[in-house]
């Protein structure tokens, strides 16, 4: 997936999202037809706005407690879509402002596409060893039915939500997961400290000083080691899904996290993570060895 707003203002959205509140329609006789959940306050919202979905969510659909300051629990909060952060083959990320009269916070909304809209299907190598709770869902996935494809689409959003929560609770540098609602995950917006309101660049696009490069390496090894201690590998780690927010690295895109014990291809995927990251650091002037890193991570896991 590619950032469209790394070092420039966000592209303003011109069309309303499918997540926006429906507008009143008119029937044959000219009378207005309202959605069943419509109320008079809806007409005060713009086409790029909606009421906060936070009050309607169950506990496990909200982020870990204690909630950081960026979490606004007020039922009167309004979500305003400001633009596109990132587009991809299976999901798009939008910049959202959740605000009340007295508070506001910028969030990133990752929306997974439905099965018929996705341009990419992740390899089953990532899902080996995972279980599906409902037998009906498992059969549908195996058959590849239309329902099974919808289950697959939703499962990636649920997987990323679960892994984001787990990583955050274990101290790994990932965006704070605010909430999940259907195929949409709201999470912390990682900004560039030097450019307020602009997304932090991908690691791939940076050219850090030798001192900063060493700091990045230490953070990366710690993050990969923390995943390994929990029994996981990122599985798709590269400089394109690591953000550089000043001197801080933040790992993103976690739906394919790999179980090191339950997936027979896990060691191969972990080795690829090591090669990808070591190649980038070496290209920037820090000599690191992917074989040595892999050995350390496997030793940490076992």
Backbone as numpy.savetxt, mean C-alpha at the origin, in Angstrom:
# Nx Ny Nz CAx CAy CAz Cx Cy Cz
4.96 -0.46 -10.79 4.13 0.73 -10.79 5.00 1.98 -10.79
4.50 3.05 -11.34 5.31 4.24 -11.59 4.72 5.46 -10.91
5.59 6.23 -10.25 5.16 7.47 -9.64 4.92 8.51 -10.72
3.87 9.27 -10.58 3.62 10.34 -11.51 3.86 11.70 -10.88
4.27 11.71 -9.62 4.41 12.99 -8.92 5.56 12.97 -7.95
6.73 12.56 -8.40 7.87 12.47 -7.50 8.41 13.85 -7.13
8.56 14.72 -8.10 9.14 16.02 -7.83 8.33 17.13 -8.48
7.02 16.93 -8.58 6.19 17.95 -9.19 4.82 17.95 -8.52
4.04 19.02 -8.70 2.71 19.06 -8.08 1.87 17.90 -8.56
0.90 17.49 -7.75 0.07 16.35 -8.08 -0.88 16.69 -9.21
-1.13 15.72 -10.07 -2.08 15.87 -11.16 -3.48 15.91 -10.57
-4.23 16.95 -10.87 -5.59 17.06 -10.33 -6.51 16.07 -11.05
-7.32 15.40 -10.31 -8.26 14.46 -10.93 -9.41 15.22 -11.54
-9.81 14.79 -12.72 -10.87 15.47 -13.43 -12.17 14.69 -13.45
-12.08 13.41 -13.12 -13.28 12.57 -13.12 -13.52 12.06 -11.72
-14.77 11.90 -11.39 -15.08 11.38 -10.07 -14.76 9.91 -10.02
-14.32 9.44 -8.86 -13.98 8.04 -8.67 -15.24 7.23 -8.42
-15.14 5.93 -8.64 -16.28 5.06 -8.33 -16.56 5.04 -6.84
-15.58 5.55 -6.04 -15.78 5.58 -4.60 -16.56 6.81 -4.16
-16.75 7.77 -5.08 -17.43 8.99 -4.68 -18.92 8.74 -4.48
-19.53 9.58 -3.69 -20.95 9.42 -3.42 -21.77 9.65 -4.68
-22.81 8.85 -4.94 -23.64 9.02 -6.14 -24.41 10.32 -6.08
-24.62 10.92 -7.23 -25.39 12.15 -7.33 -26.86 11.82 -7.55
-27.77 12.72 -7.14 -29.19 12.45 -7.33 -29.53 12.28 -8.81
-30.44 11.36 -9.12 -30.91 11.14 -10.47 -32.39 11.52 -10.55
-32.92 11.58 -11.77 -34.31 11.97 -11.98 -35.06 10.83 -12.64
-36.26 10.52 -12.16 -37.03 9.45 -12.79 -37.84 9.98 -13.98
-38.71 9.15 -14.54 -39.47 9.48 -15.75 -40.36 10.69 -15.55
-40.85 10.88 -14.33 -41.78 11.97 -14.05 -41.07 13.24 -13.58
-39.73 13.21 -13.54 -38.98 14.39 -13.13 -38.68 14.46 -11.66
-39.13 13.46 -10.88 -38.86 13.46 -9.45 -37.43 12.95 -9.20
-36.79 13.51 -8.19 -35.43 13.10 -7.90 -35.42 11.78 -7.15
-34.54 10.88 -7.60 -34.34 9.60 -6.94 -33.04 9.66 -6.16
-33.08 9.33 -4.87 -31.90 9.40 -4.02 -31.45 7.98 -3.67
-30.16 7.79 -3.51 -29.68 6.49 -3.01 -30.26 6.23 -1.63
-30.35 4.96 -1.28 -30.97 4.60 0.00 -30.22 5.19 1.19
-28.88 5.38 1.04 -28.11 5.90 2.16 -27.86 7.40 2.05
-28.58 8.08 1.17 -28.38 9.52 0.97 -28.93 10.30 2.15
-28.26 11.41 2.48 -28.82 12.35 3.43 -28.57 13.76 2.92
-29.23 14.72 3.51 -29.22 16.08 3.00 -27.82 16.69 2.98
-26.92 16.19 3.84 -25.57 16.73 3.88 -24.73 16.35 2.66
-25.17 15.30 1.92 -24.39 14.85 0.78 -24.23 15.93 -0.28
-25.24 16.78 -0.44 -25.19 17.78 -1.49 -24.16 18.87 -1.22
-23.60 18.89 -0.02 -22.57 19.88 0.29 -21.19 19.43 -0.16
-21.07 18.18 -0.63 -19.78 17.64 -1.03 -19.51 17.86 -2.51
-18.23 18.02 -2.84 -17.84 18.12 -4.24 -17.74 16.74 -4.88
-17.54 16.70 -6.18 -17.47 15.42 -6.88 -16.24 14.61 -6.48
-15.22 15.27 -5.95 -14.02 14.58 -5.52 -13.98 14.39 -4.00
-15.16 14.41 -3.37 -15.23 14.29 -1.92 -16.19 13.18 -1.49
-15.99 12.74 -0.26 -16.89 11.77 0.39 -16.76 11.97 1.89
-17.77 11.51 2.62 -17.66 11.51 4.07 -16.66 10.43 4.48
-15.93 10.67 5.55 -14.97 9.70 6.04 -15.64 8.34 6.27
-14.99 7.29 5.85 -15.52 5.93 6.03 -15.09 5.33 7.37
-14.27 6.05 8.12 -13.76 5.53 9.40 -14.86 5.06 10.36
-15.92 5.85 10.59 -16.91 5.44 11.60 -17.62 4.12 11.28
-17.64 3.71 10.02 -18.37 2.50 9.63 -17.54 1.23 9.73
-16.27 1.35 10.10 -15.36 0.21 10.06 -15.29 -0.53 11.38
-15.09 -1.85 11.29 -14.88 -2.66 12.48 -13.45 -2.49 12.97
-13.18 -2.94 14.18 -11.89 -2.72 14.83 -10.73 -3.26 14.00
-10.85 -4.47 13.46 -9.74 -5.06 12.72 -9.53 -4.43 11.35
-10.45 -3.57 10.94 -10.29 -2.86 9.68 -9.62 -1.51 9.89
-9.24 -1.23 11.15 -8.53 0.00 11.49 -7.11 -0.34 11.90
-6.23 0.66 11.85 -4.83 0.43 12.14 -4.54 0.14 13.59
-3.28 -0.24 13.87 -2.87 -0.58 15.25 -2.99 0.61 16.18
-3.32 0.33 17.42 -3.35 1.37 18.47 -2.03 1.37 19.23
-1.63 2.48 19.83 -2.34 3.77 19.83 -2.26 4.44 18.47
-3.34 5.14 18.12 -3.38 5.79 16.82 -2.44 7.00 16.78
-1.67 7.14 15.70 -0.84 8.35 15.56 -1.70 9.56 15.23
-1.09 10.74 15.23 -1.83 11.99 15.02 -2.50 12.05 13.66
-1.97 11.32 12.68 -2.55 11.39 11.32 -3.92 10.73 11.23
-4.31 9.98 12.25 -5.62 9.31 12.24 -6.68 10.28 12.78
-7.66 10.59 11.94 -8.77 11.46 12.33 -10.01 10.60 12.47
-10.55 10.50 13.68 -11.67 9.62 13.97 -13.02 10.31 13.86
-13.04 11.61 13.69 -14.27 12.40 13.67 -15.20 11.94 12.55
-16.45 11.65 12.90 -17.44 11.21 11.91 -17.78 12.30 10.91
-17.50 13.55 11.25 -17.80 14.66 10.35 -16.65 14.97 9.40
-15.58 14.17 9.45 -14.44 14.41 8.57 -14.82 14.14 7.12
-14.20 14.88 6.22 -14.45 14.73 4.79 -13.15 14.32 4.10
-13.25 13.31 3.22 -12.11 12.89 2.40 -12.18 13.60 1.06
-11.10 14.28 0.71 -11.03 14.98 -0.58 -9.89 14.37 -1.40
-10.21 13.91 -2.59 -9.20 13.33 -3.47 -8.48 14.47 -4.19
-7.15 14.54 -3.98 -6.36 15.65 -4.50 -5.64 15.33 -5.80
-5.38 14.06 -6.06 -4.68 13.72 -7.30 -4.13 12.32 -7.26
-3.41 11.96 -8.32 -2.84 10.63 -8.47 -1.40 10.64 -8.00
-1.06 9.68 -7.14 0.31 9.51 -6.70 1.06 8.49 -7.53
0.35 7.43 -7.89 1.03 6.28 -8.48 0.02 5.45 -9.25
0.36 5.03 -10.45 -0.52 4.15 -11.22 0.19 2.84 -11.51
-0.56 1.77 -11.59 0.05 0.47 -11.83 -0.91 -0.48 -12.51
-0.44 -1.71 -12.71 -1.21 -2.70 -13.45 -2.29 -3.36 -12.61
-2.15 -3.32 -11.28 -3.14 -3.98 -10.43 -3.77 -3.06 -9.40
-3.18 -1.89 -9.21 -3.72 -0.94 -8.23 -3.22 0.46 -8.55
-3.97 1.45 -8.10 -3.57 2.84 -8.23 -3.56 3.48 -6.85
-2.71 4.49 -6.67 -2.60 5.17 -5.38 -2.94 6.64 -5.57
-3.83 7.14 -4.72 -4.31 8.51 -4.80 -3.94 9.27 -3.53
-3.77 10.57 -3.66 -3.54 11.43 -2.51 -4.88 11.90 -1.96
-5.12 11.66 -0.68 -6.38 12.00 -0.03 -6.10 12.94 1.14
-6.92 13.97 1.27 -6.89 14.79 2.48 -8.13 14.47 3.30
-7.93 14.00 4.51 -9.04 13.78 5.45 -9.02 14.95 6.43
-10.14 15.69 6.50 -10.12 16.94 7.26 -11.44 17.22 7.96
-11.31 17.91 9.08 -12.45 18.51 9.78 -12.22 20.02 9.77
-13.04 20.76 10.52 -12.85 22.20 10.59 -11.55 22.58 11.28
-11.03 21.67 12.11 -9.86 22.02 12.91 -8.62 21.18 12.63
-8.78 20.04 11.92 -7.65 19.15 11.70 -7.65 18.65 10.27
-6.46 18.28 9.79 -6.37 17.66 8.46 -5.14 16.76 8.41
-5.20 15.76 7.54 -4.07 14.86 7.36 -4.06 14.37 5.92
-2.86 14.24 5.35 -2.72 13.68 4.01 -2.52 12.18 4.13
-3.25 11.42 3.31 -3.17 9.97 3.32 -2.99 9.47 1.89
-2.47 8.27 1.77 -2.37 7.61 0.47 -3.43 6.53 0.40
-4.26 6.54 -0.64 -5.32 5.56 -0.82 -4.92 4.61 -1.94
-4.61 3.37 -1.59 -4.26 2.36 -2.58 -5.51 1.57 -2.92
-5.94 1.63 -4.19 -7.17 0.97 -4.61 -6.84 -0.14 -5.59
-7.08 -1.36 -5.15 -6.86 -2.52 -6.02 -8.00 -2.61 -7.03
-7.66 -2.90 -8.26 -8.66 -3.00 -9.30 -9.39 -4.34 -9.23
-10.60 -4.34 -9.77 -11.37 -5.57 -9.85 -10.70 -6.51 -10.86
-11.11 -7.77 -10.85 -10.45 -8.78 -11.67 -10.46 -8.43 -13.15
-11.57 -7.86 -13.66 -11.66 -7.57 -15.09 -10.93 -6.29 -15.48
-10.44 -5.51 -14.51 -9.73 -4.26 -14.80 -8.23 -4.38 -14.60
-7.79 -5.45 -13.98 -6.37 -5.59 -13.69 -5.61 -6.00 -14.95
-4.42 -5.44 -15.11 -3.57 -5.75 -16.26 -2.46 -6.72 -15.89
-2.44 -7.16 -14.63 -1.35 -7.99 -14.15 -1.87 -8.91 -13.06
-1.44 -10.15 -13.09 -1.81 -11.11 -12.05 -0.52 -11.66 -11.45
-0.38 -11.48 -10.14 0.85 -11.93 -9.50 1.00 -13.45 -9.59
2.25 -13.88 -9.68 2.55 -15.29 -9.80 2.09 -16.06 -8.57
1.66 -17.30 -8.80 1.27 -18.16 -7.67 2.46 -18.53 -6.81
3.70 -18.21 -7.27 4.88 -18.46 -6.45 4.78 -17.73 -5.12
4.10 -16.57 -5.12 3.99 -15.78 -3.90 2.99 -16.39 -2.93
1.96 -17.05 -3.43 0.88 -17.51 -2.56 1.05 -18.94 -2.08
2.10 -19.61 -2.52 2.33 -20.98 -2.07 2.50 -21.00 -0.56
1.77 -21.89 0.07 1.85 -21.99 1.53 0.79 -21.19 2.26
0.08 -20.32 1.53 -1.00 -19.56 2.16 -2.27 -20.40 2.18
-3.10 -20.15 3.16 -4.37 -20.87 3.26 -5.52 -19.93 2.97
-6.62 -20.50 2.47 -7.85 -19.75 2.25 -8.88 -20.27 3.24
-9.45 -19.39 4.05 -10.31 -19.82 5.15 -11.58 -20.49 4.67
-12.27 -19.87 3.69 -13.56 -20.41 3.26 -13.36 -21.43 2.15
-13.95 -22.60 2.31 -13.79 -23.67 1.32 -14.35 -23.26 -0.04
-15.46 -22.48 -0.01 -16.04 -22.02 -1.27 -15.05 -21.15 -2.04
-14.36 -20.26 -1.31 -13.38 -19.38 -1.94 -12.22 -20.19 -2.50
-11.77 -21.21 -1.75 -10.66 -22.04 -2.21 -11.02 -22.76 -3.50
-12.25 -23.29 -3.57 -12.68 -23.99 -4.79 -12.78 -23.03 -5.97
-13.29 -21.82 -5.70 -13.43 -20.83 -6.76 -12.07 -20.40 -7.29
-11.09 -20.23 -6.39 -9.75 -19.87 -6.82 -9.14 -20.97 -7.67
-9.35 -22.22 -7.26 -8.79 -23.35 -8.01 -9.40 -23.46 -9.40
-10.69 -23.18 -9.51 -11.38 -23.30 -10.80 -11.15 -22.09 -11.70
-10.75 -20.96 -11.10 -10.56 -19.75 -11.89 -11.86 -19.15 -12.38
-12.95 -19.36 -11.63 -14.25 -18.82 -12.01 -14.26 -17.31 -11.85
-15.34 -16.66 -12.34 -15.44 -15.21 -12.20 -15.46 -14.83 -10.73
-16.17 -15.61 -9.91 -16.17 -15.34 -8.48 -14.77 -15.54 -7.90
-14.07 -16.56 -8.38 -12.71 -16.81 -7.92 -11.77 -15.66 -8.24
-11.97 -15.05 -9.41 -11.12 -13.91 -9.78 -11.39 -12.71 -8.88
-12.66 -12.54 -8.47 -12.98 -11.46 -7.54 -12.38 -11.74 -6.16
-12.42 -13.01 -5.75 -11.81 -13.39 -4.47 -10.32 -13.09 -4.51
-9.69 -13.40 -5.65 -8.25 -13.15 -5.79 -7.94 -11.66 -5.68
-8.75 -10.82 -6.34 -8.52 -9.38 -6.31 -8.62 -8.84 -4.88
-9.65 -9.28 -4.16 -9.83 -8.83 -2.78 -8.75 -9.38 -1.87
-8.30 -10.59 -2.15 -7.32 -11.22 -1.28 -5.99 -10.47 -1.26
-5.62 -9.84 -2.39 -4.37 -9.09 -2.41 -4.46 -7.86 -1.52
-5.61 -7.18 -1.54 -5.79 -6.03 -0.66 -5.76 -6.47 0.80
-6.45 -7.56 1.11 -6.46 -8.06 2.48 -5.06 -8.50 2.93
-4.32 -9.13 1.99 -2.97 -9.57 2.32 -2.07 -8.38 2.64
-2.14 -7.35 1.80 -1.29 -6.18 2.06 -1.67 -5.53 3.38
-2.96 -5.45 3.68 -3.40 -4.87 4.94 -2.83 -5.65 6.12
-2.94 -6.97 6.07 -2.44 -7.82 7.15 -0.95 -7.65 7.34
-0.20 -7.65 6.23 1.26 -7.55 6.33 1.72 -6.15 6.75
1.00 -5.12 6.31 1.33 -3.76 6.75 1.18 -3.64 8.27
0.05 -4.13 8.77 -0.17 -4.09 10.23 0.92 -4.86 10.96
1.21 -6.05 10.50 2.21 -6.90 11.15 3.58 -6.23 11.14
3.97 -5.68 9.98 5.27 -5.03 9.87 5.36 -3.81 10.77
4.30 -3.00 10.76 4.30 -1.79 11.60 4.40 -2.14 13.07
3.65 -3.14 13.50 3.64 -3.54 14.91 4.98 -4.13 15.34
5.77 -4.58 14.36 7.09 -5.14 14.67 8.22 -4.15 14.41
7.86 -2.89 14.25 8.86 -1.85 14.16 9.54 -1.68 12.83
9.01 -2.29 11.79 9.60 -2.15 10.45 9.12 -0.84 9.83
10.00 -0.18 9.10 9.68 1.12 8.51 8.78 0.94 7.29
7.47 0.94 7.53 6.45 0.87 6.48 5.45 2.00 6.75
4.65 2.38 5.76 3.62 3.39 6.04 2.63 2.88 7.09
2.21 3.76 8.00 1.21 3.35 8.98 -0.09 3.01 8.26
-0.64 1.80 8.50 -1.91 1.42 7.87 -3.09 2.01 8.63
-3.81 2.92 8.01 -4.91 3.62 8.68 -6.17 2.78 8.70
-6.59 2.27 7.54 -7.83 1.50 7.48 -7.89 0.73 6.16
-8.76 -0.28 6.12 -9.08 -0.97 4.88 -10.59 -0.97 4.73
-11.06 -0.71 3.52 -12.48 -0.71 3.22 -12.65 -1.29 1.82
-13.08 -2.55 1.75 -13.19 -3.21 0.45 -11.82 -3.40 -0.17
-11.65 -2.89 -1.39 -10.37 -3.00 -2.10 -9.49 -1.77 -1.91
-9.85 -0.90 -0.97 -9.07 0.32 -0.74 -8.38 0.29 0.61
-7.06 0.54 0.60 -6.29 0.68 1.83 -5.87 2.13 1.96
-6.22 2.74 3.09 -5.72 4.08 3.40 -4.52 3.93 4.31
-3.42 4.60 3.95 -2.20 4.50 4.73 -1.52 5.85 4.83
-0.51 5.91 5.66 0.28 7.13 5.83 0.86 7.58 4.50
0.77 8.86 4.22 1.41 9.45 3.05 2.85 9.77 3.40
3.80 9.19 2.66 5.21 9.41 2.92 5.68 10.58 2.05
5.93 11.72 2.68 6.28 12.93 1.96 7.79 13.13 1.89
8.21 13.91 0.93 9.60 14.33 0.82 9.82 15.48 1.80
10.67 15.30 2.81 10.87 16.36 3.81 11.30 17.69 3.20
11.97 17.66 2.08 12.45 18.89 1.45 11.41 19.52 0.52
10.34 18.81 0.25 9.29 19.32 -0.65 7.92 18.99 -0.06
7.43 19.77 0.87 6.14 19.49 1.52 5.02 19.29 0.50
4.22 18.25 0.72 3.11 17.96 -0.18 3.49 17.14 -1.38
4.78 16.79 -1.51 5.25 15.99 -2.63 5.68 14.62 -2.09
5.37 13.56 -2.83 5.73 12.21 -2.40 7.23 12.03 -2.33
7.69 11.29 -1.34 9.11 10.96 -1.24 9.52 10.16 -2.48
10.72 10.40 -2.99 11.14 9.68 -4.20 11.44 8.22 -3.92
11.37 7.43 -4.97 11.82 6.05 -4.87 13.34 6.04 -4.70
13.84 5.04 -4.02 15.28 4.92 -3.81 16.02 4.91 -5.14
15.44 4.29 -6.15 16.07 4.19 -7.46 16.45 5.56 -8.02
15.67 6.59 -7.70 15.88 7.91 -8.30 16.85 8.78 -7.50
17.40 8.27 -6.40 18.24 9.08 -5.54 19.72 8.85 -5.79
20.51 9.84 -5.42 21.97 9.75 -5.50 22.55 10.26 -4.18
22.48 9.42 -3.14 22.88 9.87 -1.81 24.39 10.04 -1.66
24.77 10.83 -0.67 26.19 10.98 -0.32 26.69 9.66 0.27
28.01 9.46 0.35 28.53 8.22 0.94 28.00 7.96 2.35
27.91 9.01 3.16 27.41 8.84 4.53 25.94 8.44 4.54
25.15 9.09 3.69 23.72 8.77 3.61 23.52 7.38 3.04
24.36 7.01 2.07 24.27 5.68 1.46 24.49 4.58 2.50
25.49 4.78 3.36 25.75 3.81 4.42 24.57 3.72 5.37
23.98 4.88 5.68 22.81 4.87 6.55 21.63 4.14 5.92
21.44 4.33 4.62 20.38 3.61 3.91 20.62 2.10 3.98
21.86 1.69 3.77 22.18 0.26 3.80 21.89 -0.34 5.17
22.28 0.35 6.21 22.04 -0.16 7.56 20.54 -0.31 7.82
19.75 0.66 7.36 18.30 0.59 7.54 17.69 -0.56 6.74
18.19 -0.75 5.53 17.66 -1.82 4.68 17.93 -3.19 5.30
19.17 -3.40 5.75 19.52 -4.69 6.35 18.67 -4.94 7.59
18.44 -3.92 8.39 17.61 -4.07 9.58 16.18 -4.44 9.21
15.63 -3.79 8.17 14.26 -4.09 7.75 14.16 -5.52 7.22
15.10 -5.94 6.38 15.07 -7.29 5.83 15.26 -8.32 6.93
16.11 -8.00 7.90 16.34 -8.91 9.03 15.09 -9.03 9.90
14.38 -7.93 10.07 13.15 -7.96 10.87 12.10 -8.83 10.19
11.97 -8.71 8.87 11.06 -9.59 8.14 11.47 -11.05 8.34
12.78 -11.32 8.23 13.27 -12.69 8.37 13.00 -13.25 9.76
13.17 -12.42 10.79 12.88 -12.88 12.16 11.42 -13.28 12.32
10.54 -12.63 11.57 9.12 -12.98 11.62 8.80 -14.16 10.71
9.81 -14.62 9.93 9.61 -15.76 9.05 9.18 -15.39 7.65
9.47 -14.16 7.23 9.02 -13.69 5.91 10.15 -13.05 5.12
9.95 -13.02 3.81 10.77 -12.22 2.90 9.82 -11.31 2.13
10.29 -10.15 1.73 9.45 -9.23 0.96 9.00 -9.90 -0.32
9.91 -10.53 -1.04 9.55 -11.29 -2.23 9.57 -10.51 -3.53
9.50 -9.19 -3.44 9.52 -8.36 -4.65 10.27 -7.05 -4.36
11.32 -7.16 -3.55 12.02 -5.97 -3.09 12.99 -5.47 -4.17
12.94 -4.18 -4.40 13.84 -3.52 -5.35 13.89 -2.04 -5.00
14.82 -1.29 -5.59 14.88 0.15 -5.32 13.63 0.91 -5.77
12.74 0.23 -6.51 11.52 0.88 -6.97 10.39 0.84 -5.94
10.47 -0.05 -4.96 9.45 -0.05 -3.92 10.03 0.18 -2.53
11.06 1.02 -2.51 11.60 1.58 -1.28 11.61 3.09 -1.46
11.02 3.82 -0.51 10.98 5.27 -0.58 12.09 5.87 0.28
12.67 6.96 -0.21 13.71 7.66 0.52 13.15 8.99 1.00
12.71 9.04 2.25 12.14 10.25 2.84 13.24 10.95 3.63
14.05 11.74 2.95 15.20 12.34 3.59 16.22 11.27 3.92
16.57 11.15 5.20 17.53 10.14 5.63 16.85 8.82 6.01
15.54 8.74 5.84 14.78 7.56 6.28 14.30 6.74 5.09
14.47 5.43 5.14 13.92 4.52 4.13 12.59 3.97 4.62
11.64 3.81 3.69 10.33 3.24 4.00 10.02 2.18 2.95
9.71 0.98 3.41 9.40 -0.14 2.51 7.92 -0.09 2.15
7.60 -0.25 0.86 6.21 -0.24 0.42 5.91 -1.49 -0.40
4.64 -1.66 -0.78 4.17 -2.76 -1.63 4.46 -4.12 -1.00
3.57 -4.52 -0.08 3.79 -5.75 0.69 2.82 -6.89 0.40
1.94 -6.85 -0.60 0.93 -7.91 -0.69 1.50 -9.29 -0.95
2.70 -9.37 -1.53 3.26 -10.66 -1.92 4.24 -11.22 -0.88
4.24 -10.70 0.34 5.18 -11.17 1.35 5.19 -12.71 1.37
6.38 -13.29 1.45 6.56 -14.73 1.27 6.89 -15.41 2.59
6.20 -16.50 2.87 6.43 -17.30 4.07 7.69 -18.15 3.85
8.74 -17.90 4.62 10.00 -18.60 4.40 9.90 -20.09 4.72
8.99 -20.47 5.61 8.86 -21.88 5.98 7.85 -22.60 5.10
6.80 -21.92 4.68 5.72 -22.60 3.97 5.79 -22.52 2.45
6.73 -21.73 1.92 6.82 -21.57 0.47 8.14 -22.15 -0.02
8.06 -23.16 -0.89 9.27 -23.85 -1.37 10.15 -22.94 -2.22
9.59 -21.86 -2.75 10.37 -20.94 -3.58 10.85 -19.72 -2.80
10.64 -19.74 -1.49 10.96 -18.57 -0.67 12.43 -18.20 -0.72
13.33 -19.20 -0.61 14.76 -18.91 -0.60 15.19 -18.27 -1.92
14.61 -18.72 -3.02 14.93 -18.14 -4.32 14.44 -16.70 -4.42
13.24 -16.44 -3.91 12.71 -15.08 -3.94 13.50 -14.15 -3.02
13.92 -14.66 -1.86 14.75 -13.87 -0.96 16.09 -13.57 -1.61
16.66 -14.55 -2.30 17.93 -14.33 -2.99 17.79 -13.25 -4.05
16.65 -13.21 -4.73 16.42 -12.17 -5.73 16.33 -10.80 -5.07
15.65 -10.72 -3.92 15.60 -9.47 -3.17 17.02 -8.97 -2.87
17.87 -9.89 -2.41 19.24 -9.52 -2.05 20.02 -9.04 -3.28
19.87 -9.73 -4.40 20.58 -9.32 -5.63 20.12 -7.94 -6.08
18.80 -7.72 -6.07 18.26 -6.43 -6.53 18.82 -5.28 -5.70
18.77 -5.42 -4.39 19.19 -4.33 -3.53 20.70 -4.14 -3.53
21.45 -5.23 -3.50 22.91 -5.12 -3.50 23.42 -4.53 -4.81
22.78 -4.86 -5.91 23.20 -4.30 -7.20 23.04 -2.79 -7.20
21.95 -2.28 -6.60 21.75 -0.83 -6.58 22.79 -0.16 -5.68
23.01 -0.69 -4.49 23.98 -0.07 -3.58 25.39 -0.11 -4.17
25.74 -1.20 -4.83 27.05 -1.28 -5.47 27.17 -0.24 -6.58
26.08 -0.04 -7.34 26.10 0.95 -8.42 26.27 2.37 -7.89
25.92 2.60 -6.63 26.05 3.92 -6.03 27.37 4.09 -5.25
28.19 3.02 -5.26 29.52 3.16 -4.69 29.76 2.43 -3.39
28.77 1.68 -2.89 28.96 0.93 -1.65 29.07 -0.55 -2.01
30.24 -1.12 -1.83 30.48 -2.51 -2.19 29.84 -3.44 -1.17
28.79 -4.14 -1.58 28.10 -5.10 -0.71 27.90 -6.39 -1.48
27.81 -7.48 -0.76 27.74 -8.80 -1.39 26.37 -9.44 -1.14
25.66 -9.79 -2.20 24.31 -10.35 -2.03 24.35 -11.74 -1.40
25.41 -12.52 -1.69 25.52 -13.85 -1.09 25.69 -13.77 0.42
26.49 -12.83 0.86 26.70 -12.65 2.31 25.41 -12.18 2.98
24.71 -11.25 2.33 23.44 -10.77 2.89 22.43 -11.90 2.99
22.33 -12.71 1.94 21.40 -13.84 1.94 21.71 -14.80 3.09
22.99 -15.11 3.29 23.37 -16.02 4.37 22.98 -15.47 5.73
23.20 -14.16 5.93 22.83 -13.54 7.21 21.33 -13.60 7.45
20.55 -13.35 6.39 19.11 -13.35 6.55 18.57 -14.75 6.83
19.11 -15.76 6.15 18.66 -17.13 6.39 19.03 -17.58 7.80
20.21 -17.15 8.26 20.62 -17.49 9.63 19.70 -16.82 10.64
19.29 -15.59 10.34 18.36 -14.88 11.22 17.01 -15.58 11.28
16.56 -16.07 10.12 15.24 -16.72 10.05 15.22 -18.05 10.78
16.32 -18.76 10.78 16.32 -20.10 11.36 17.09 -20.14 12.68
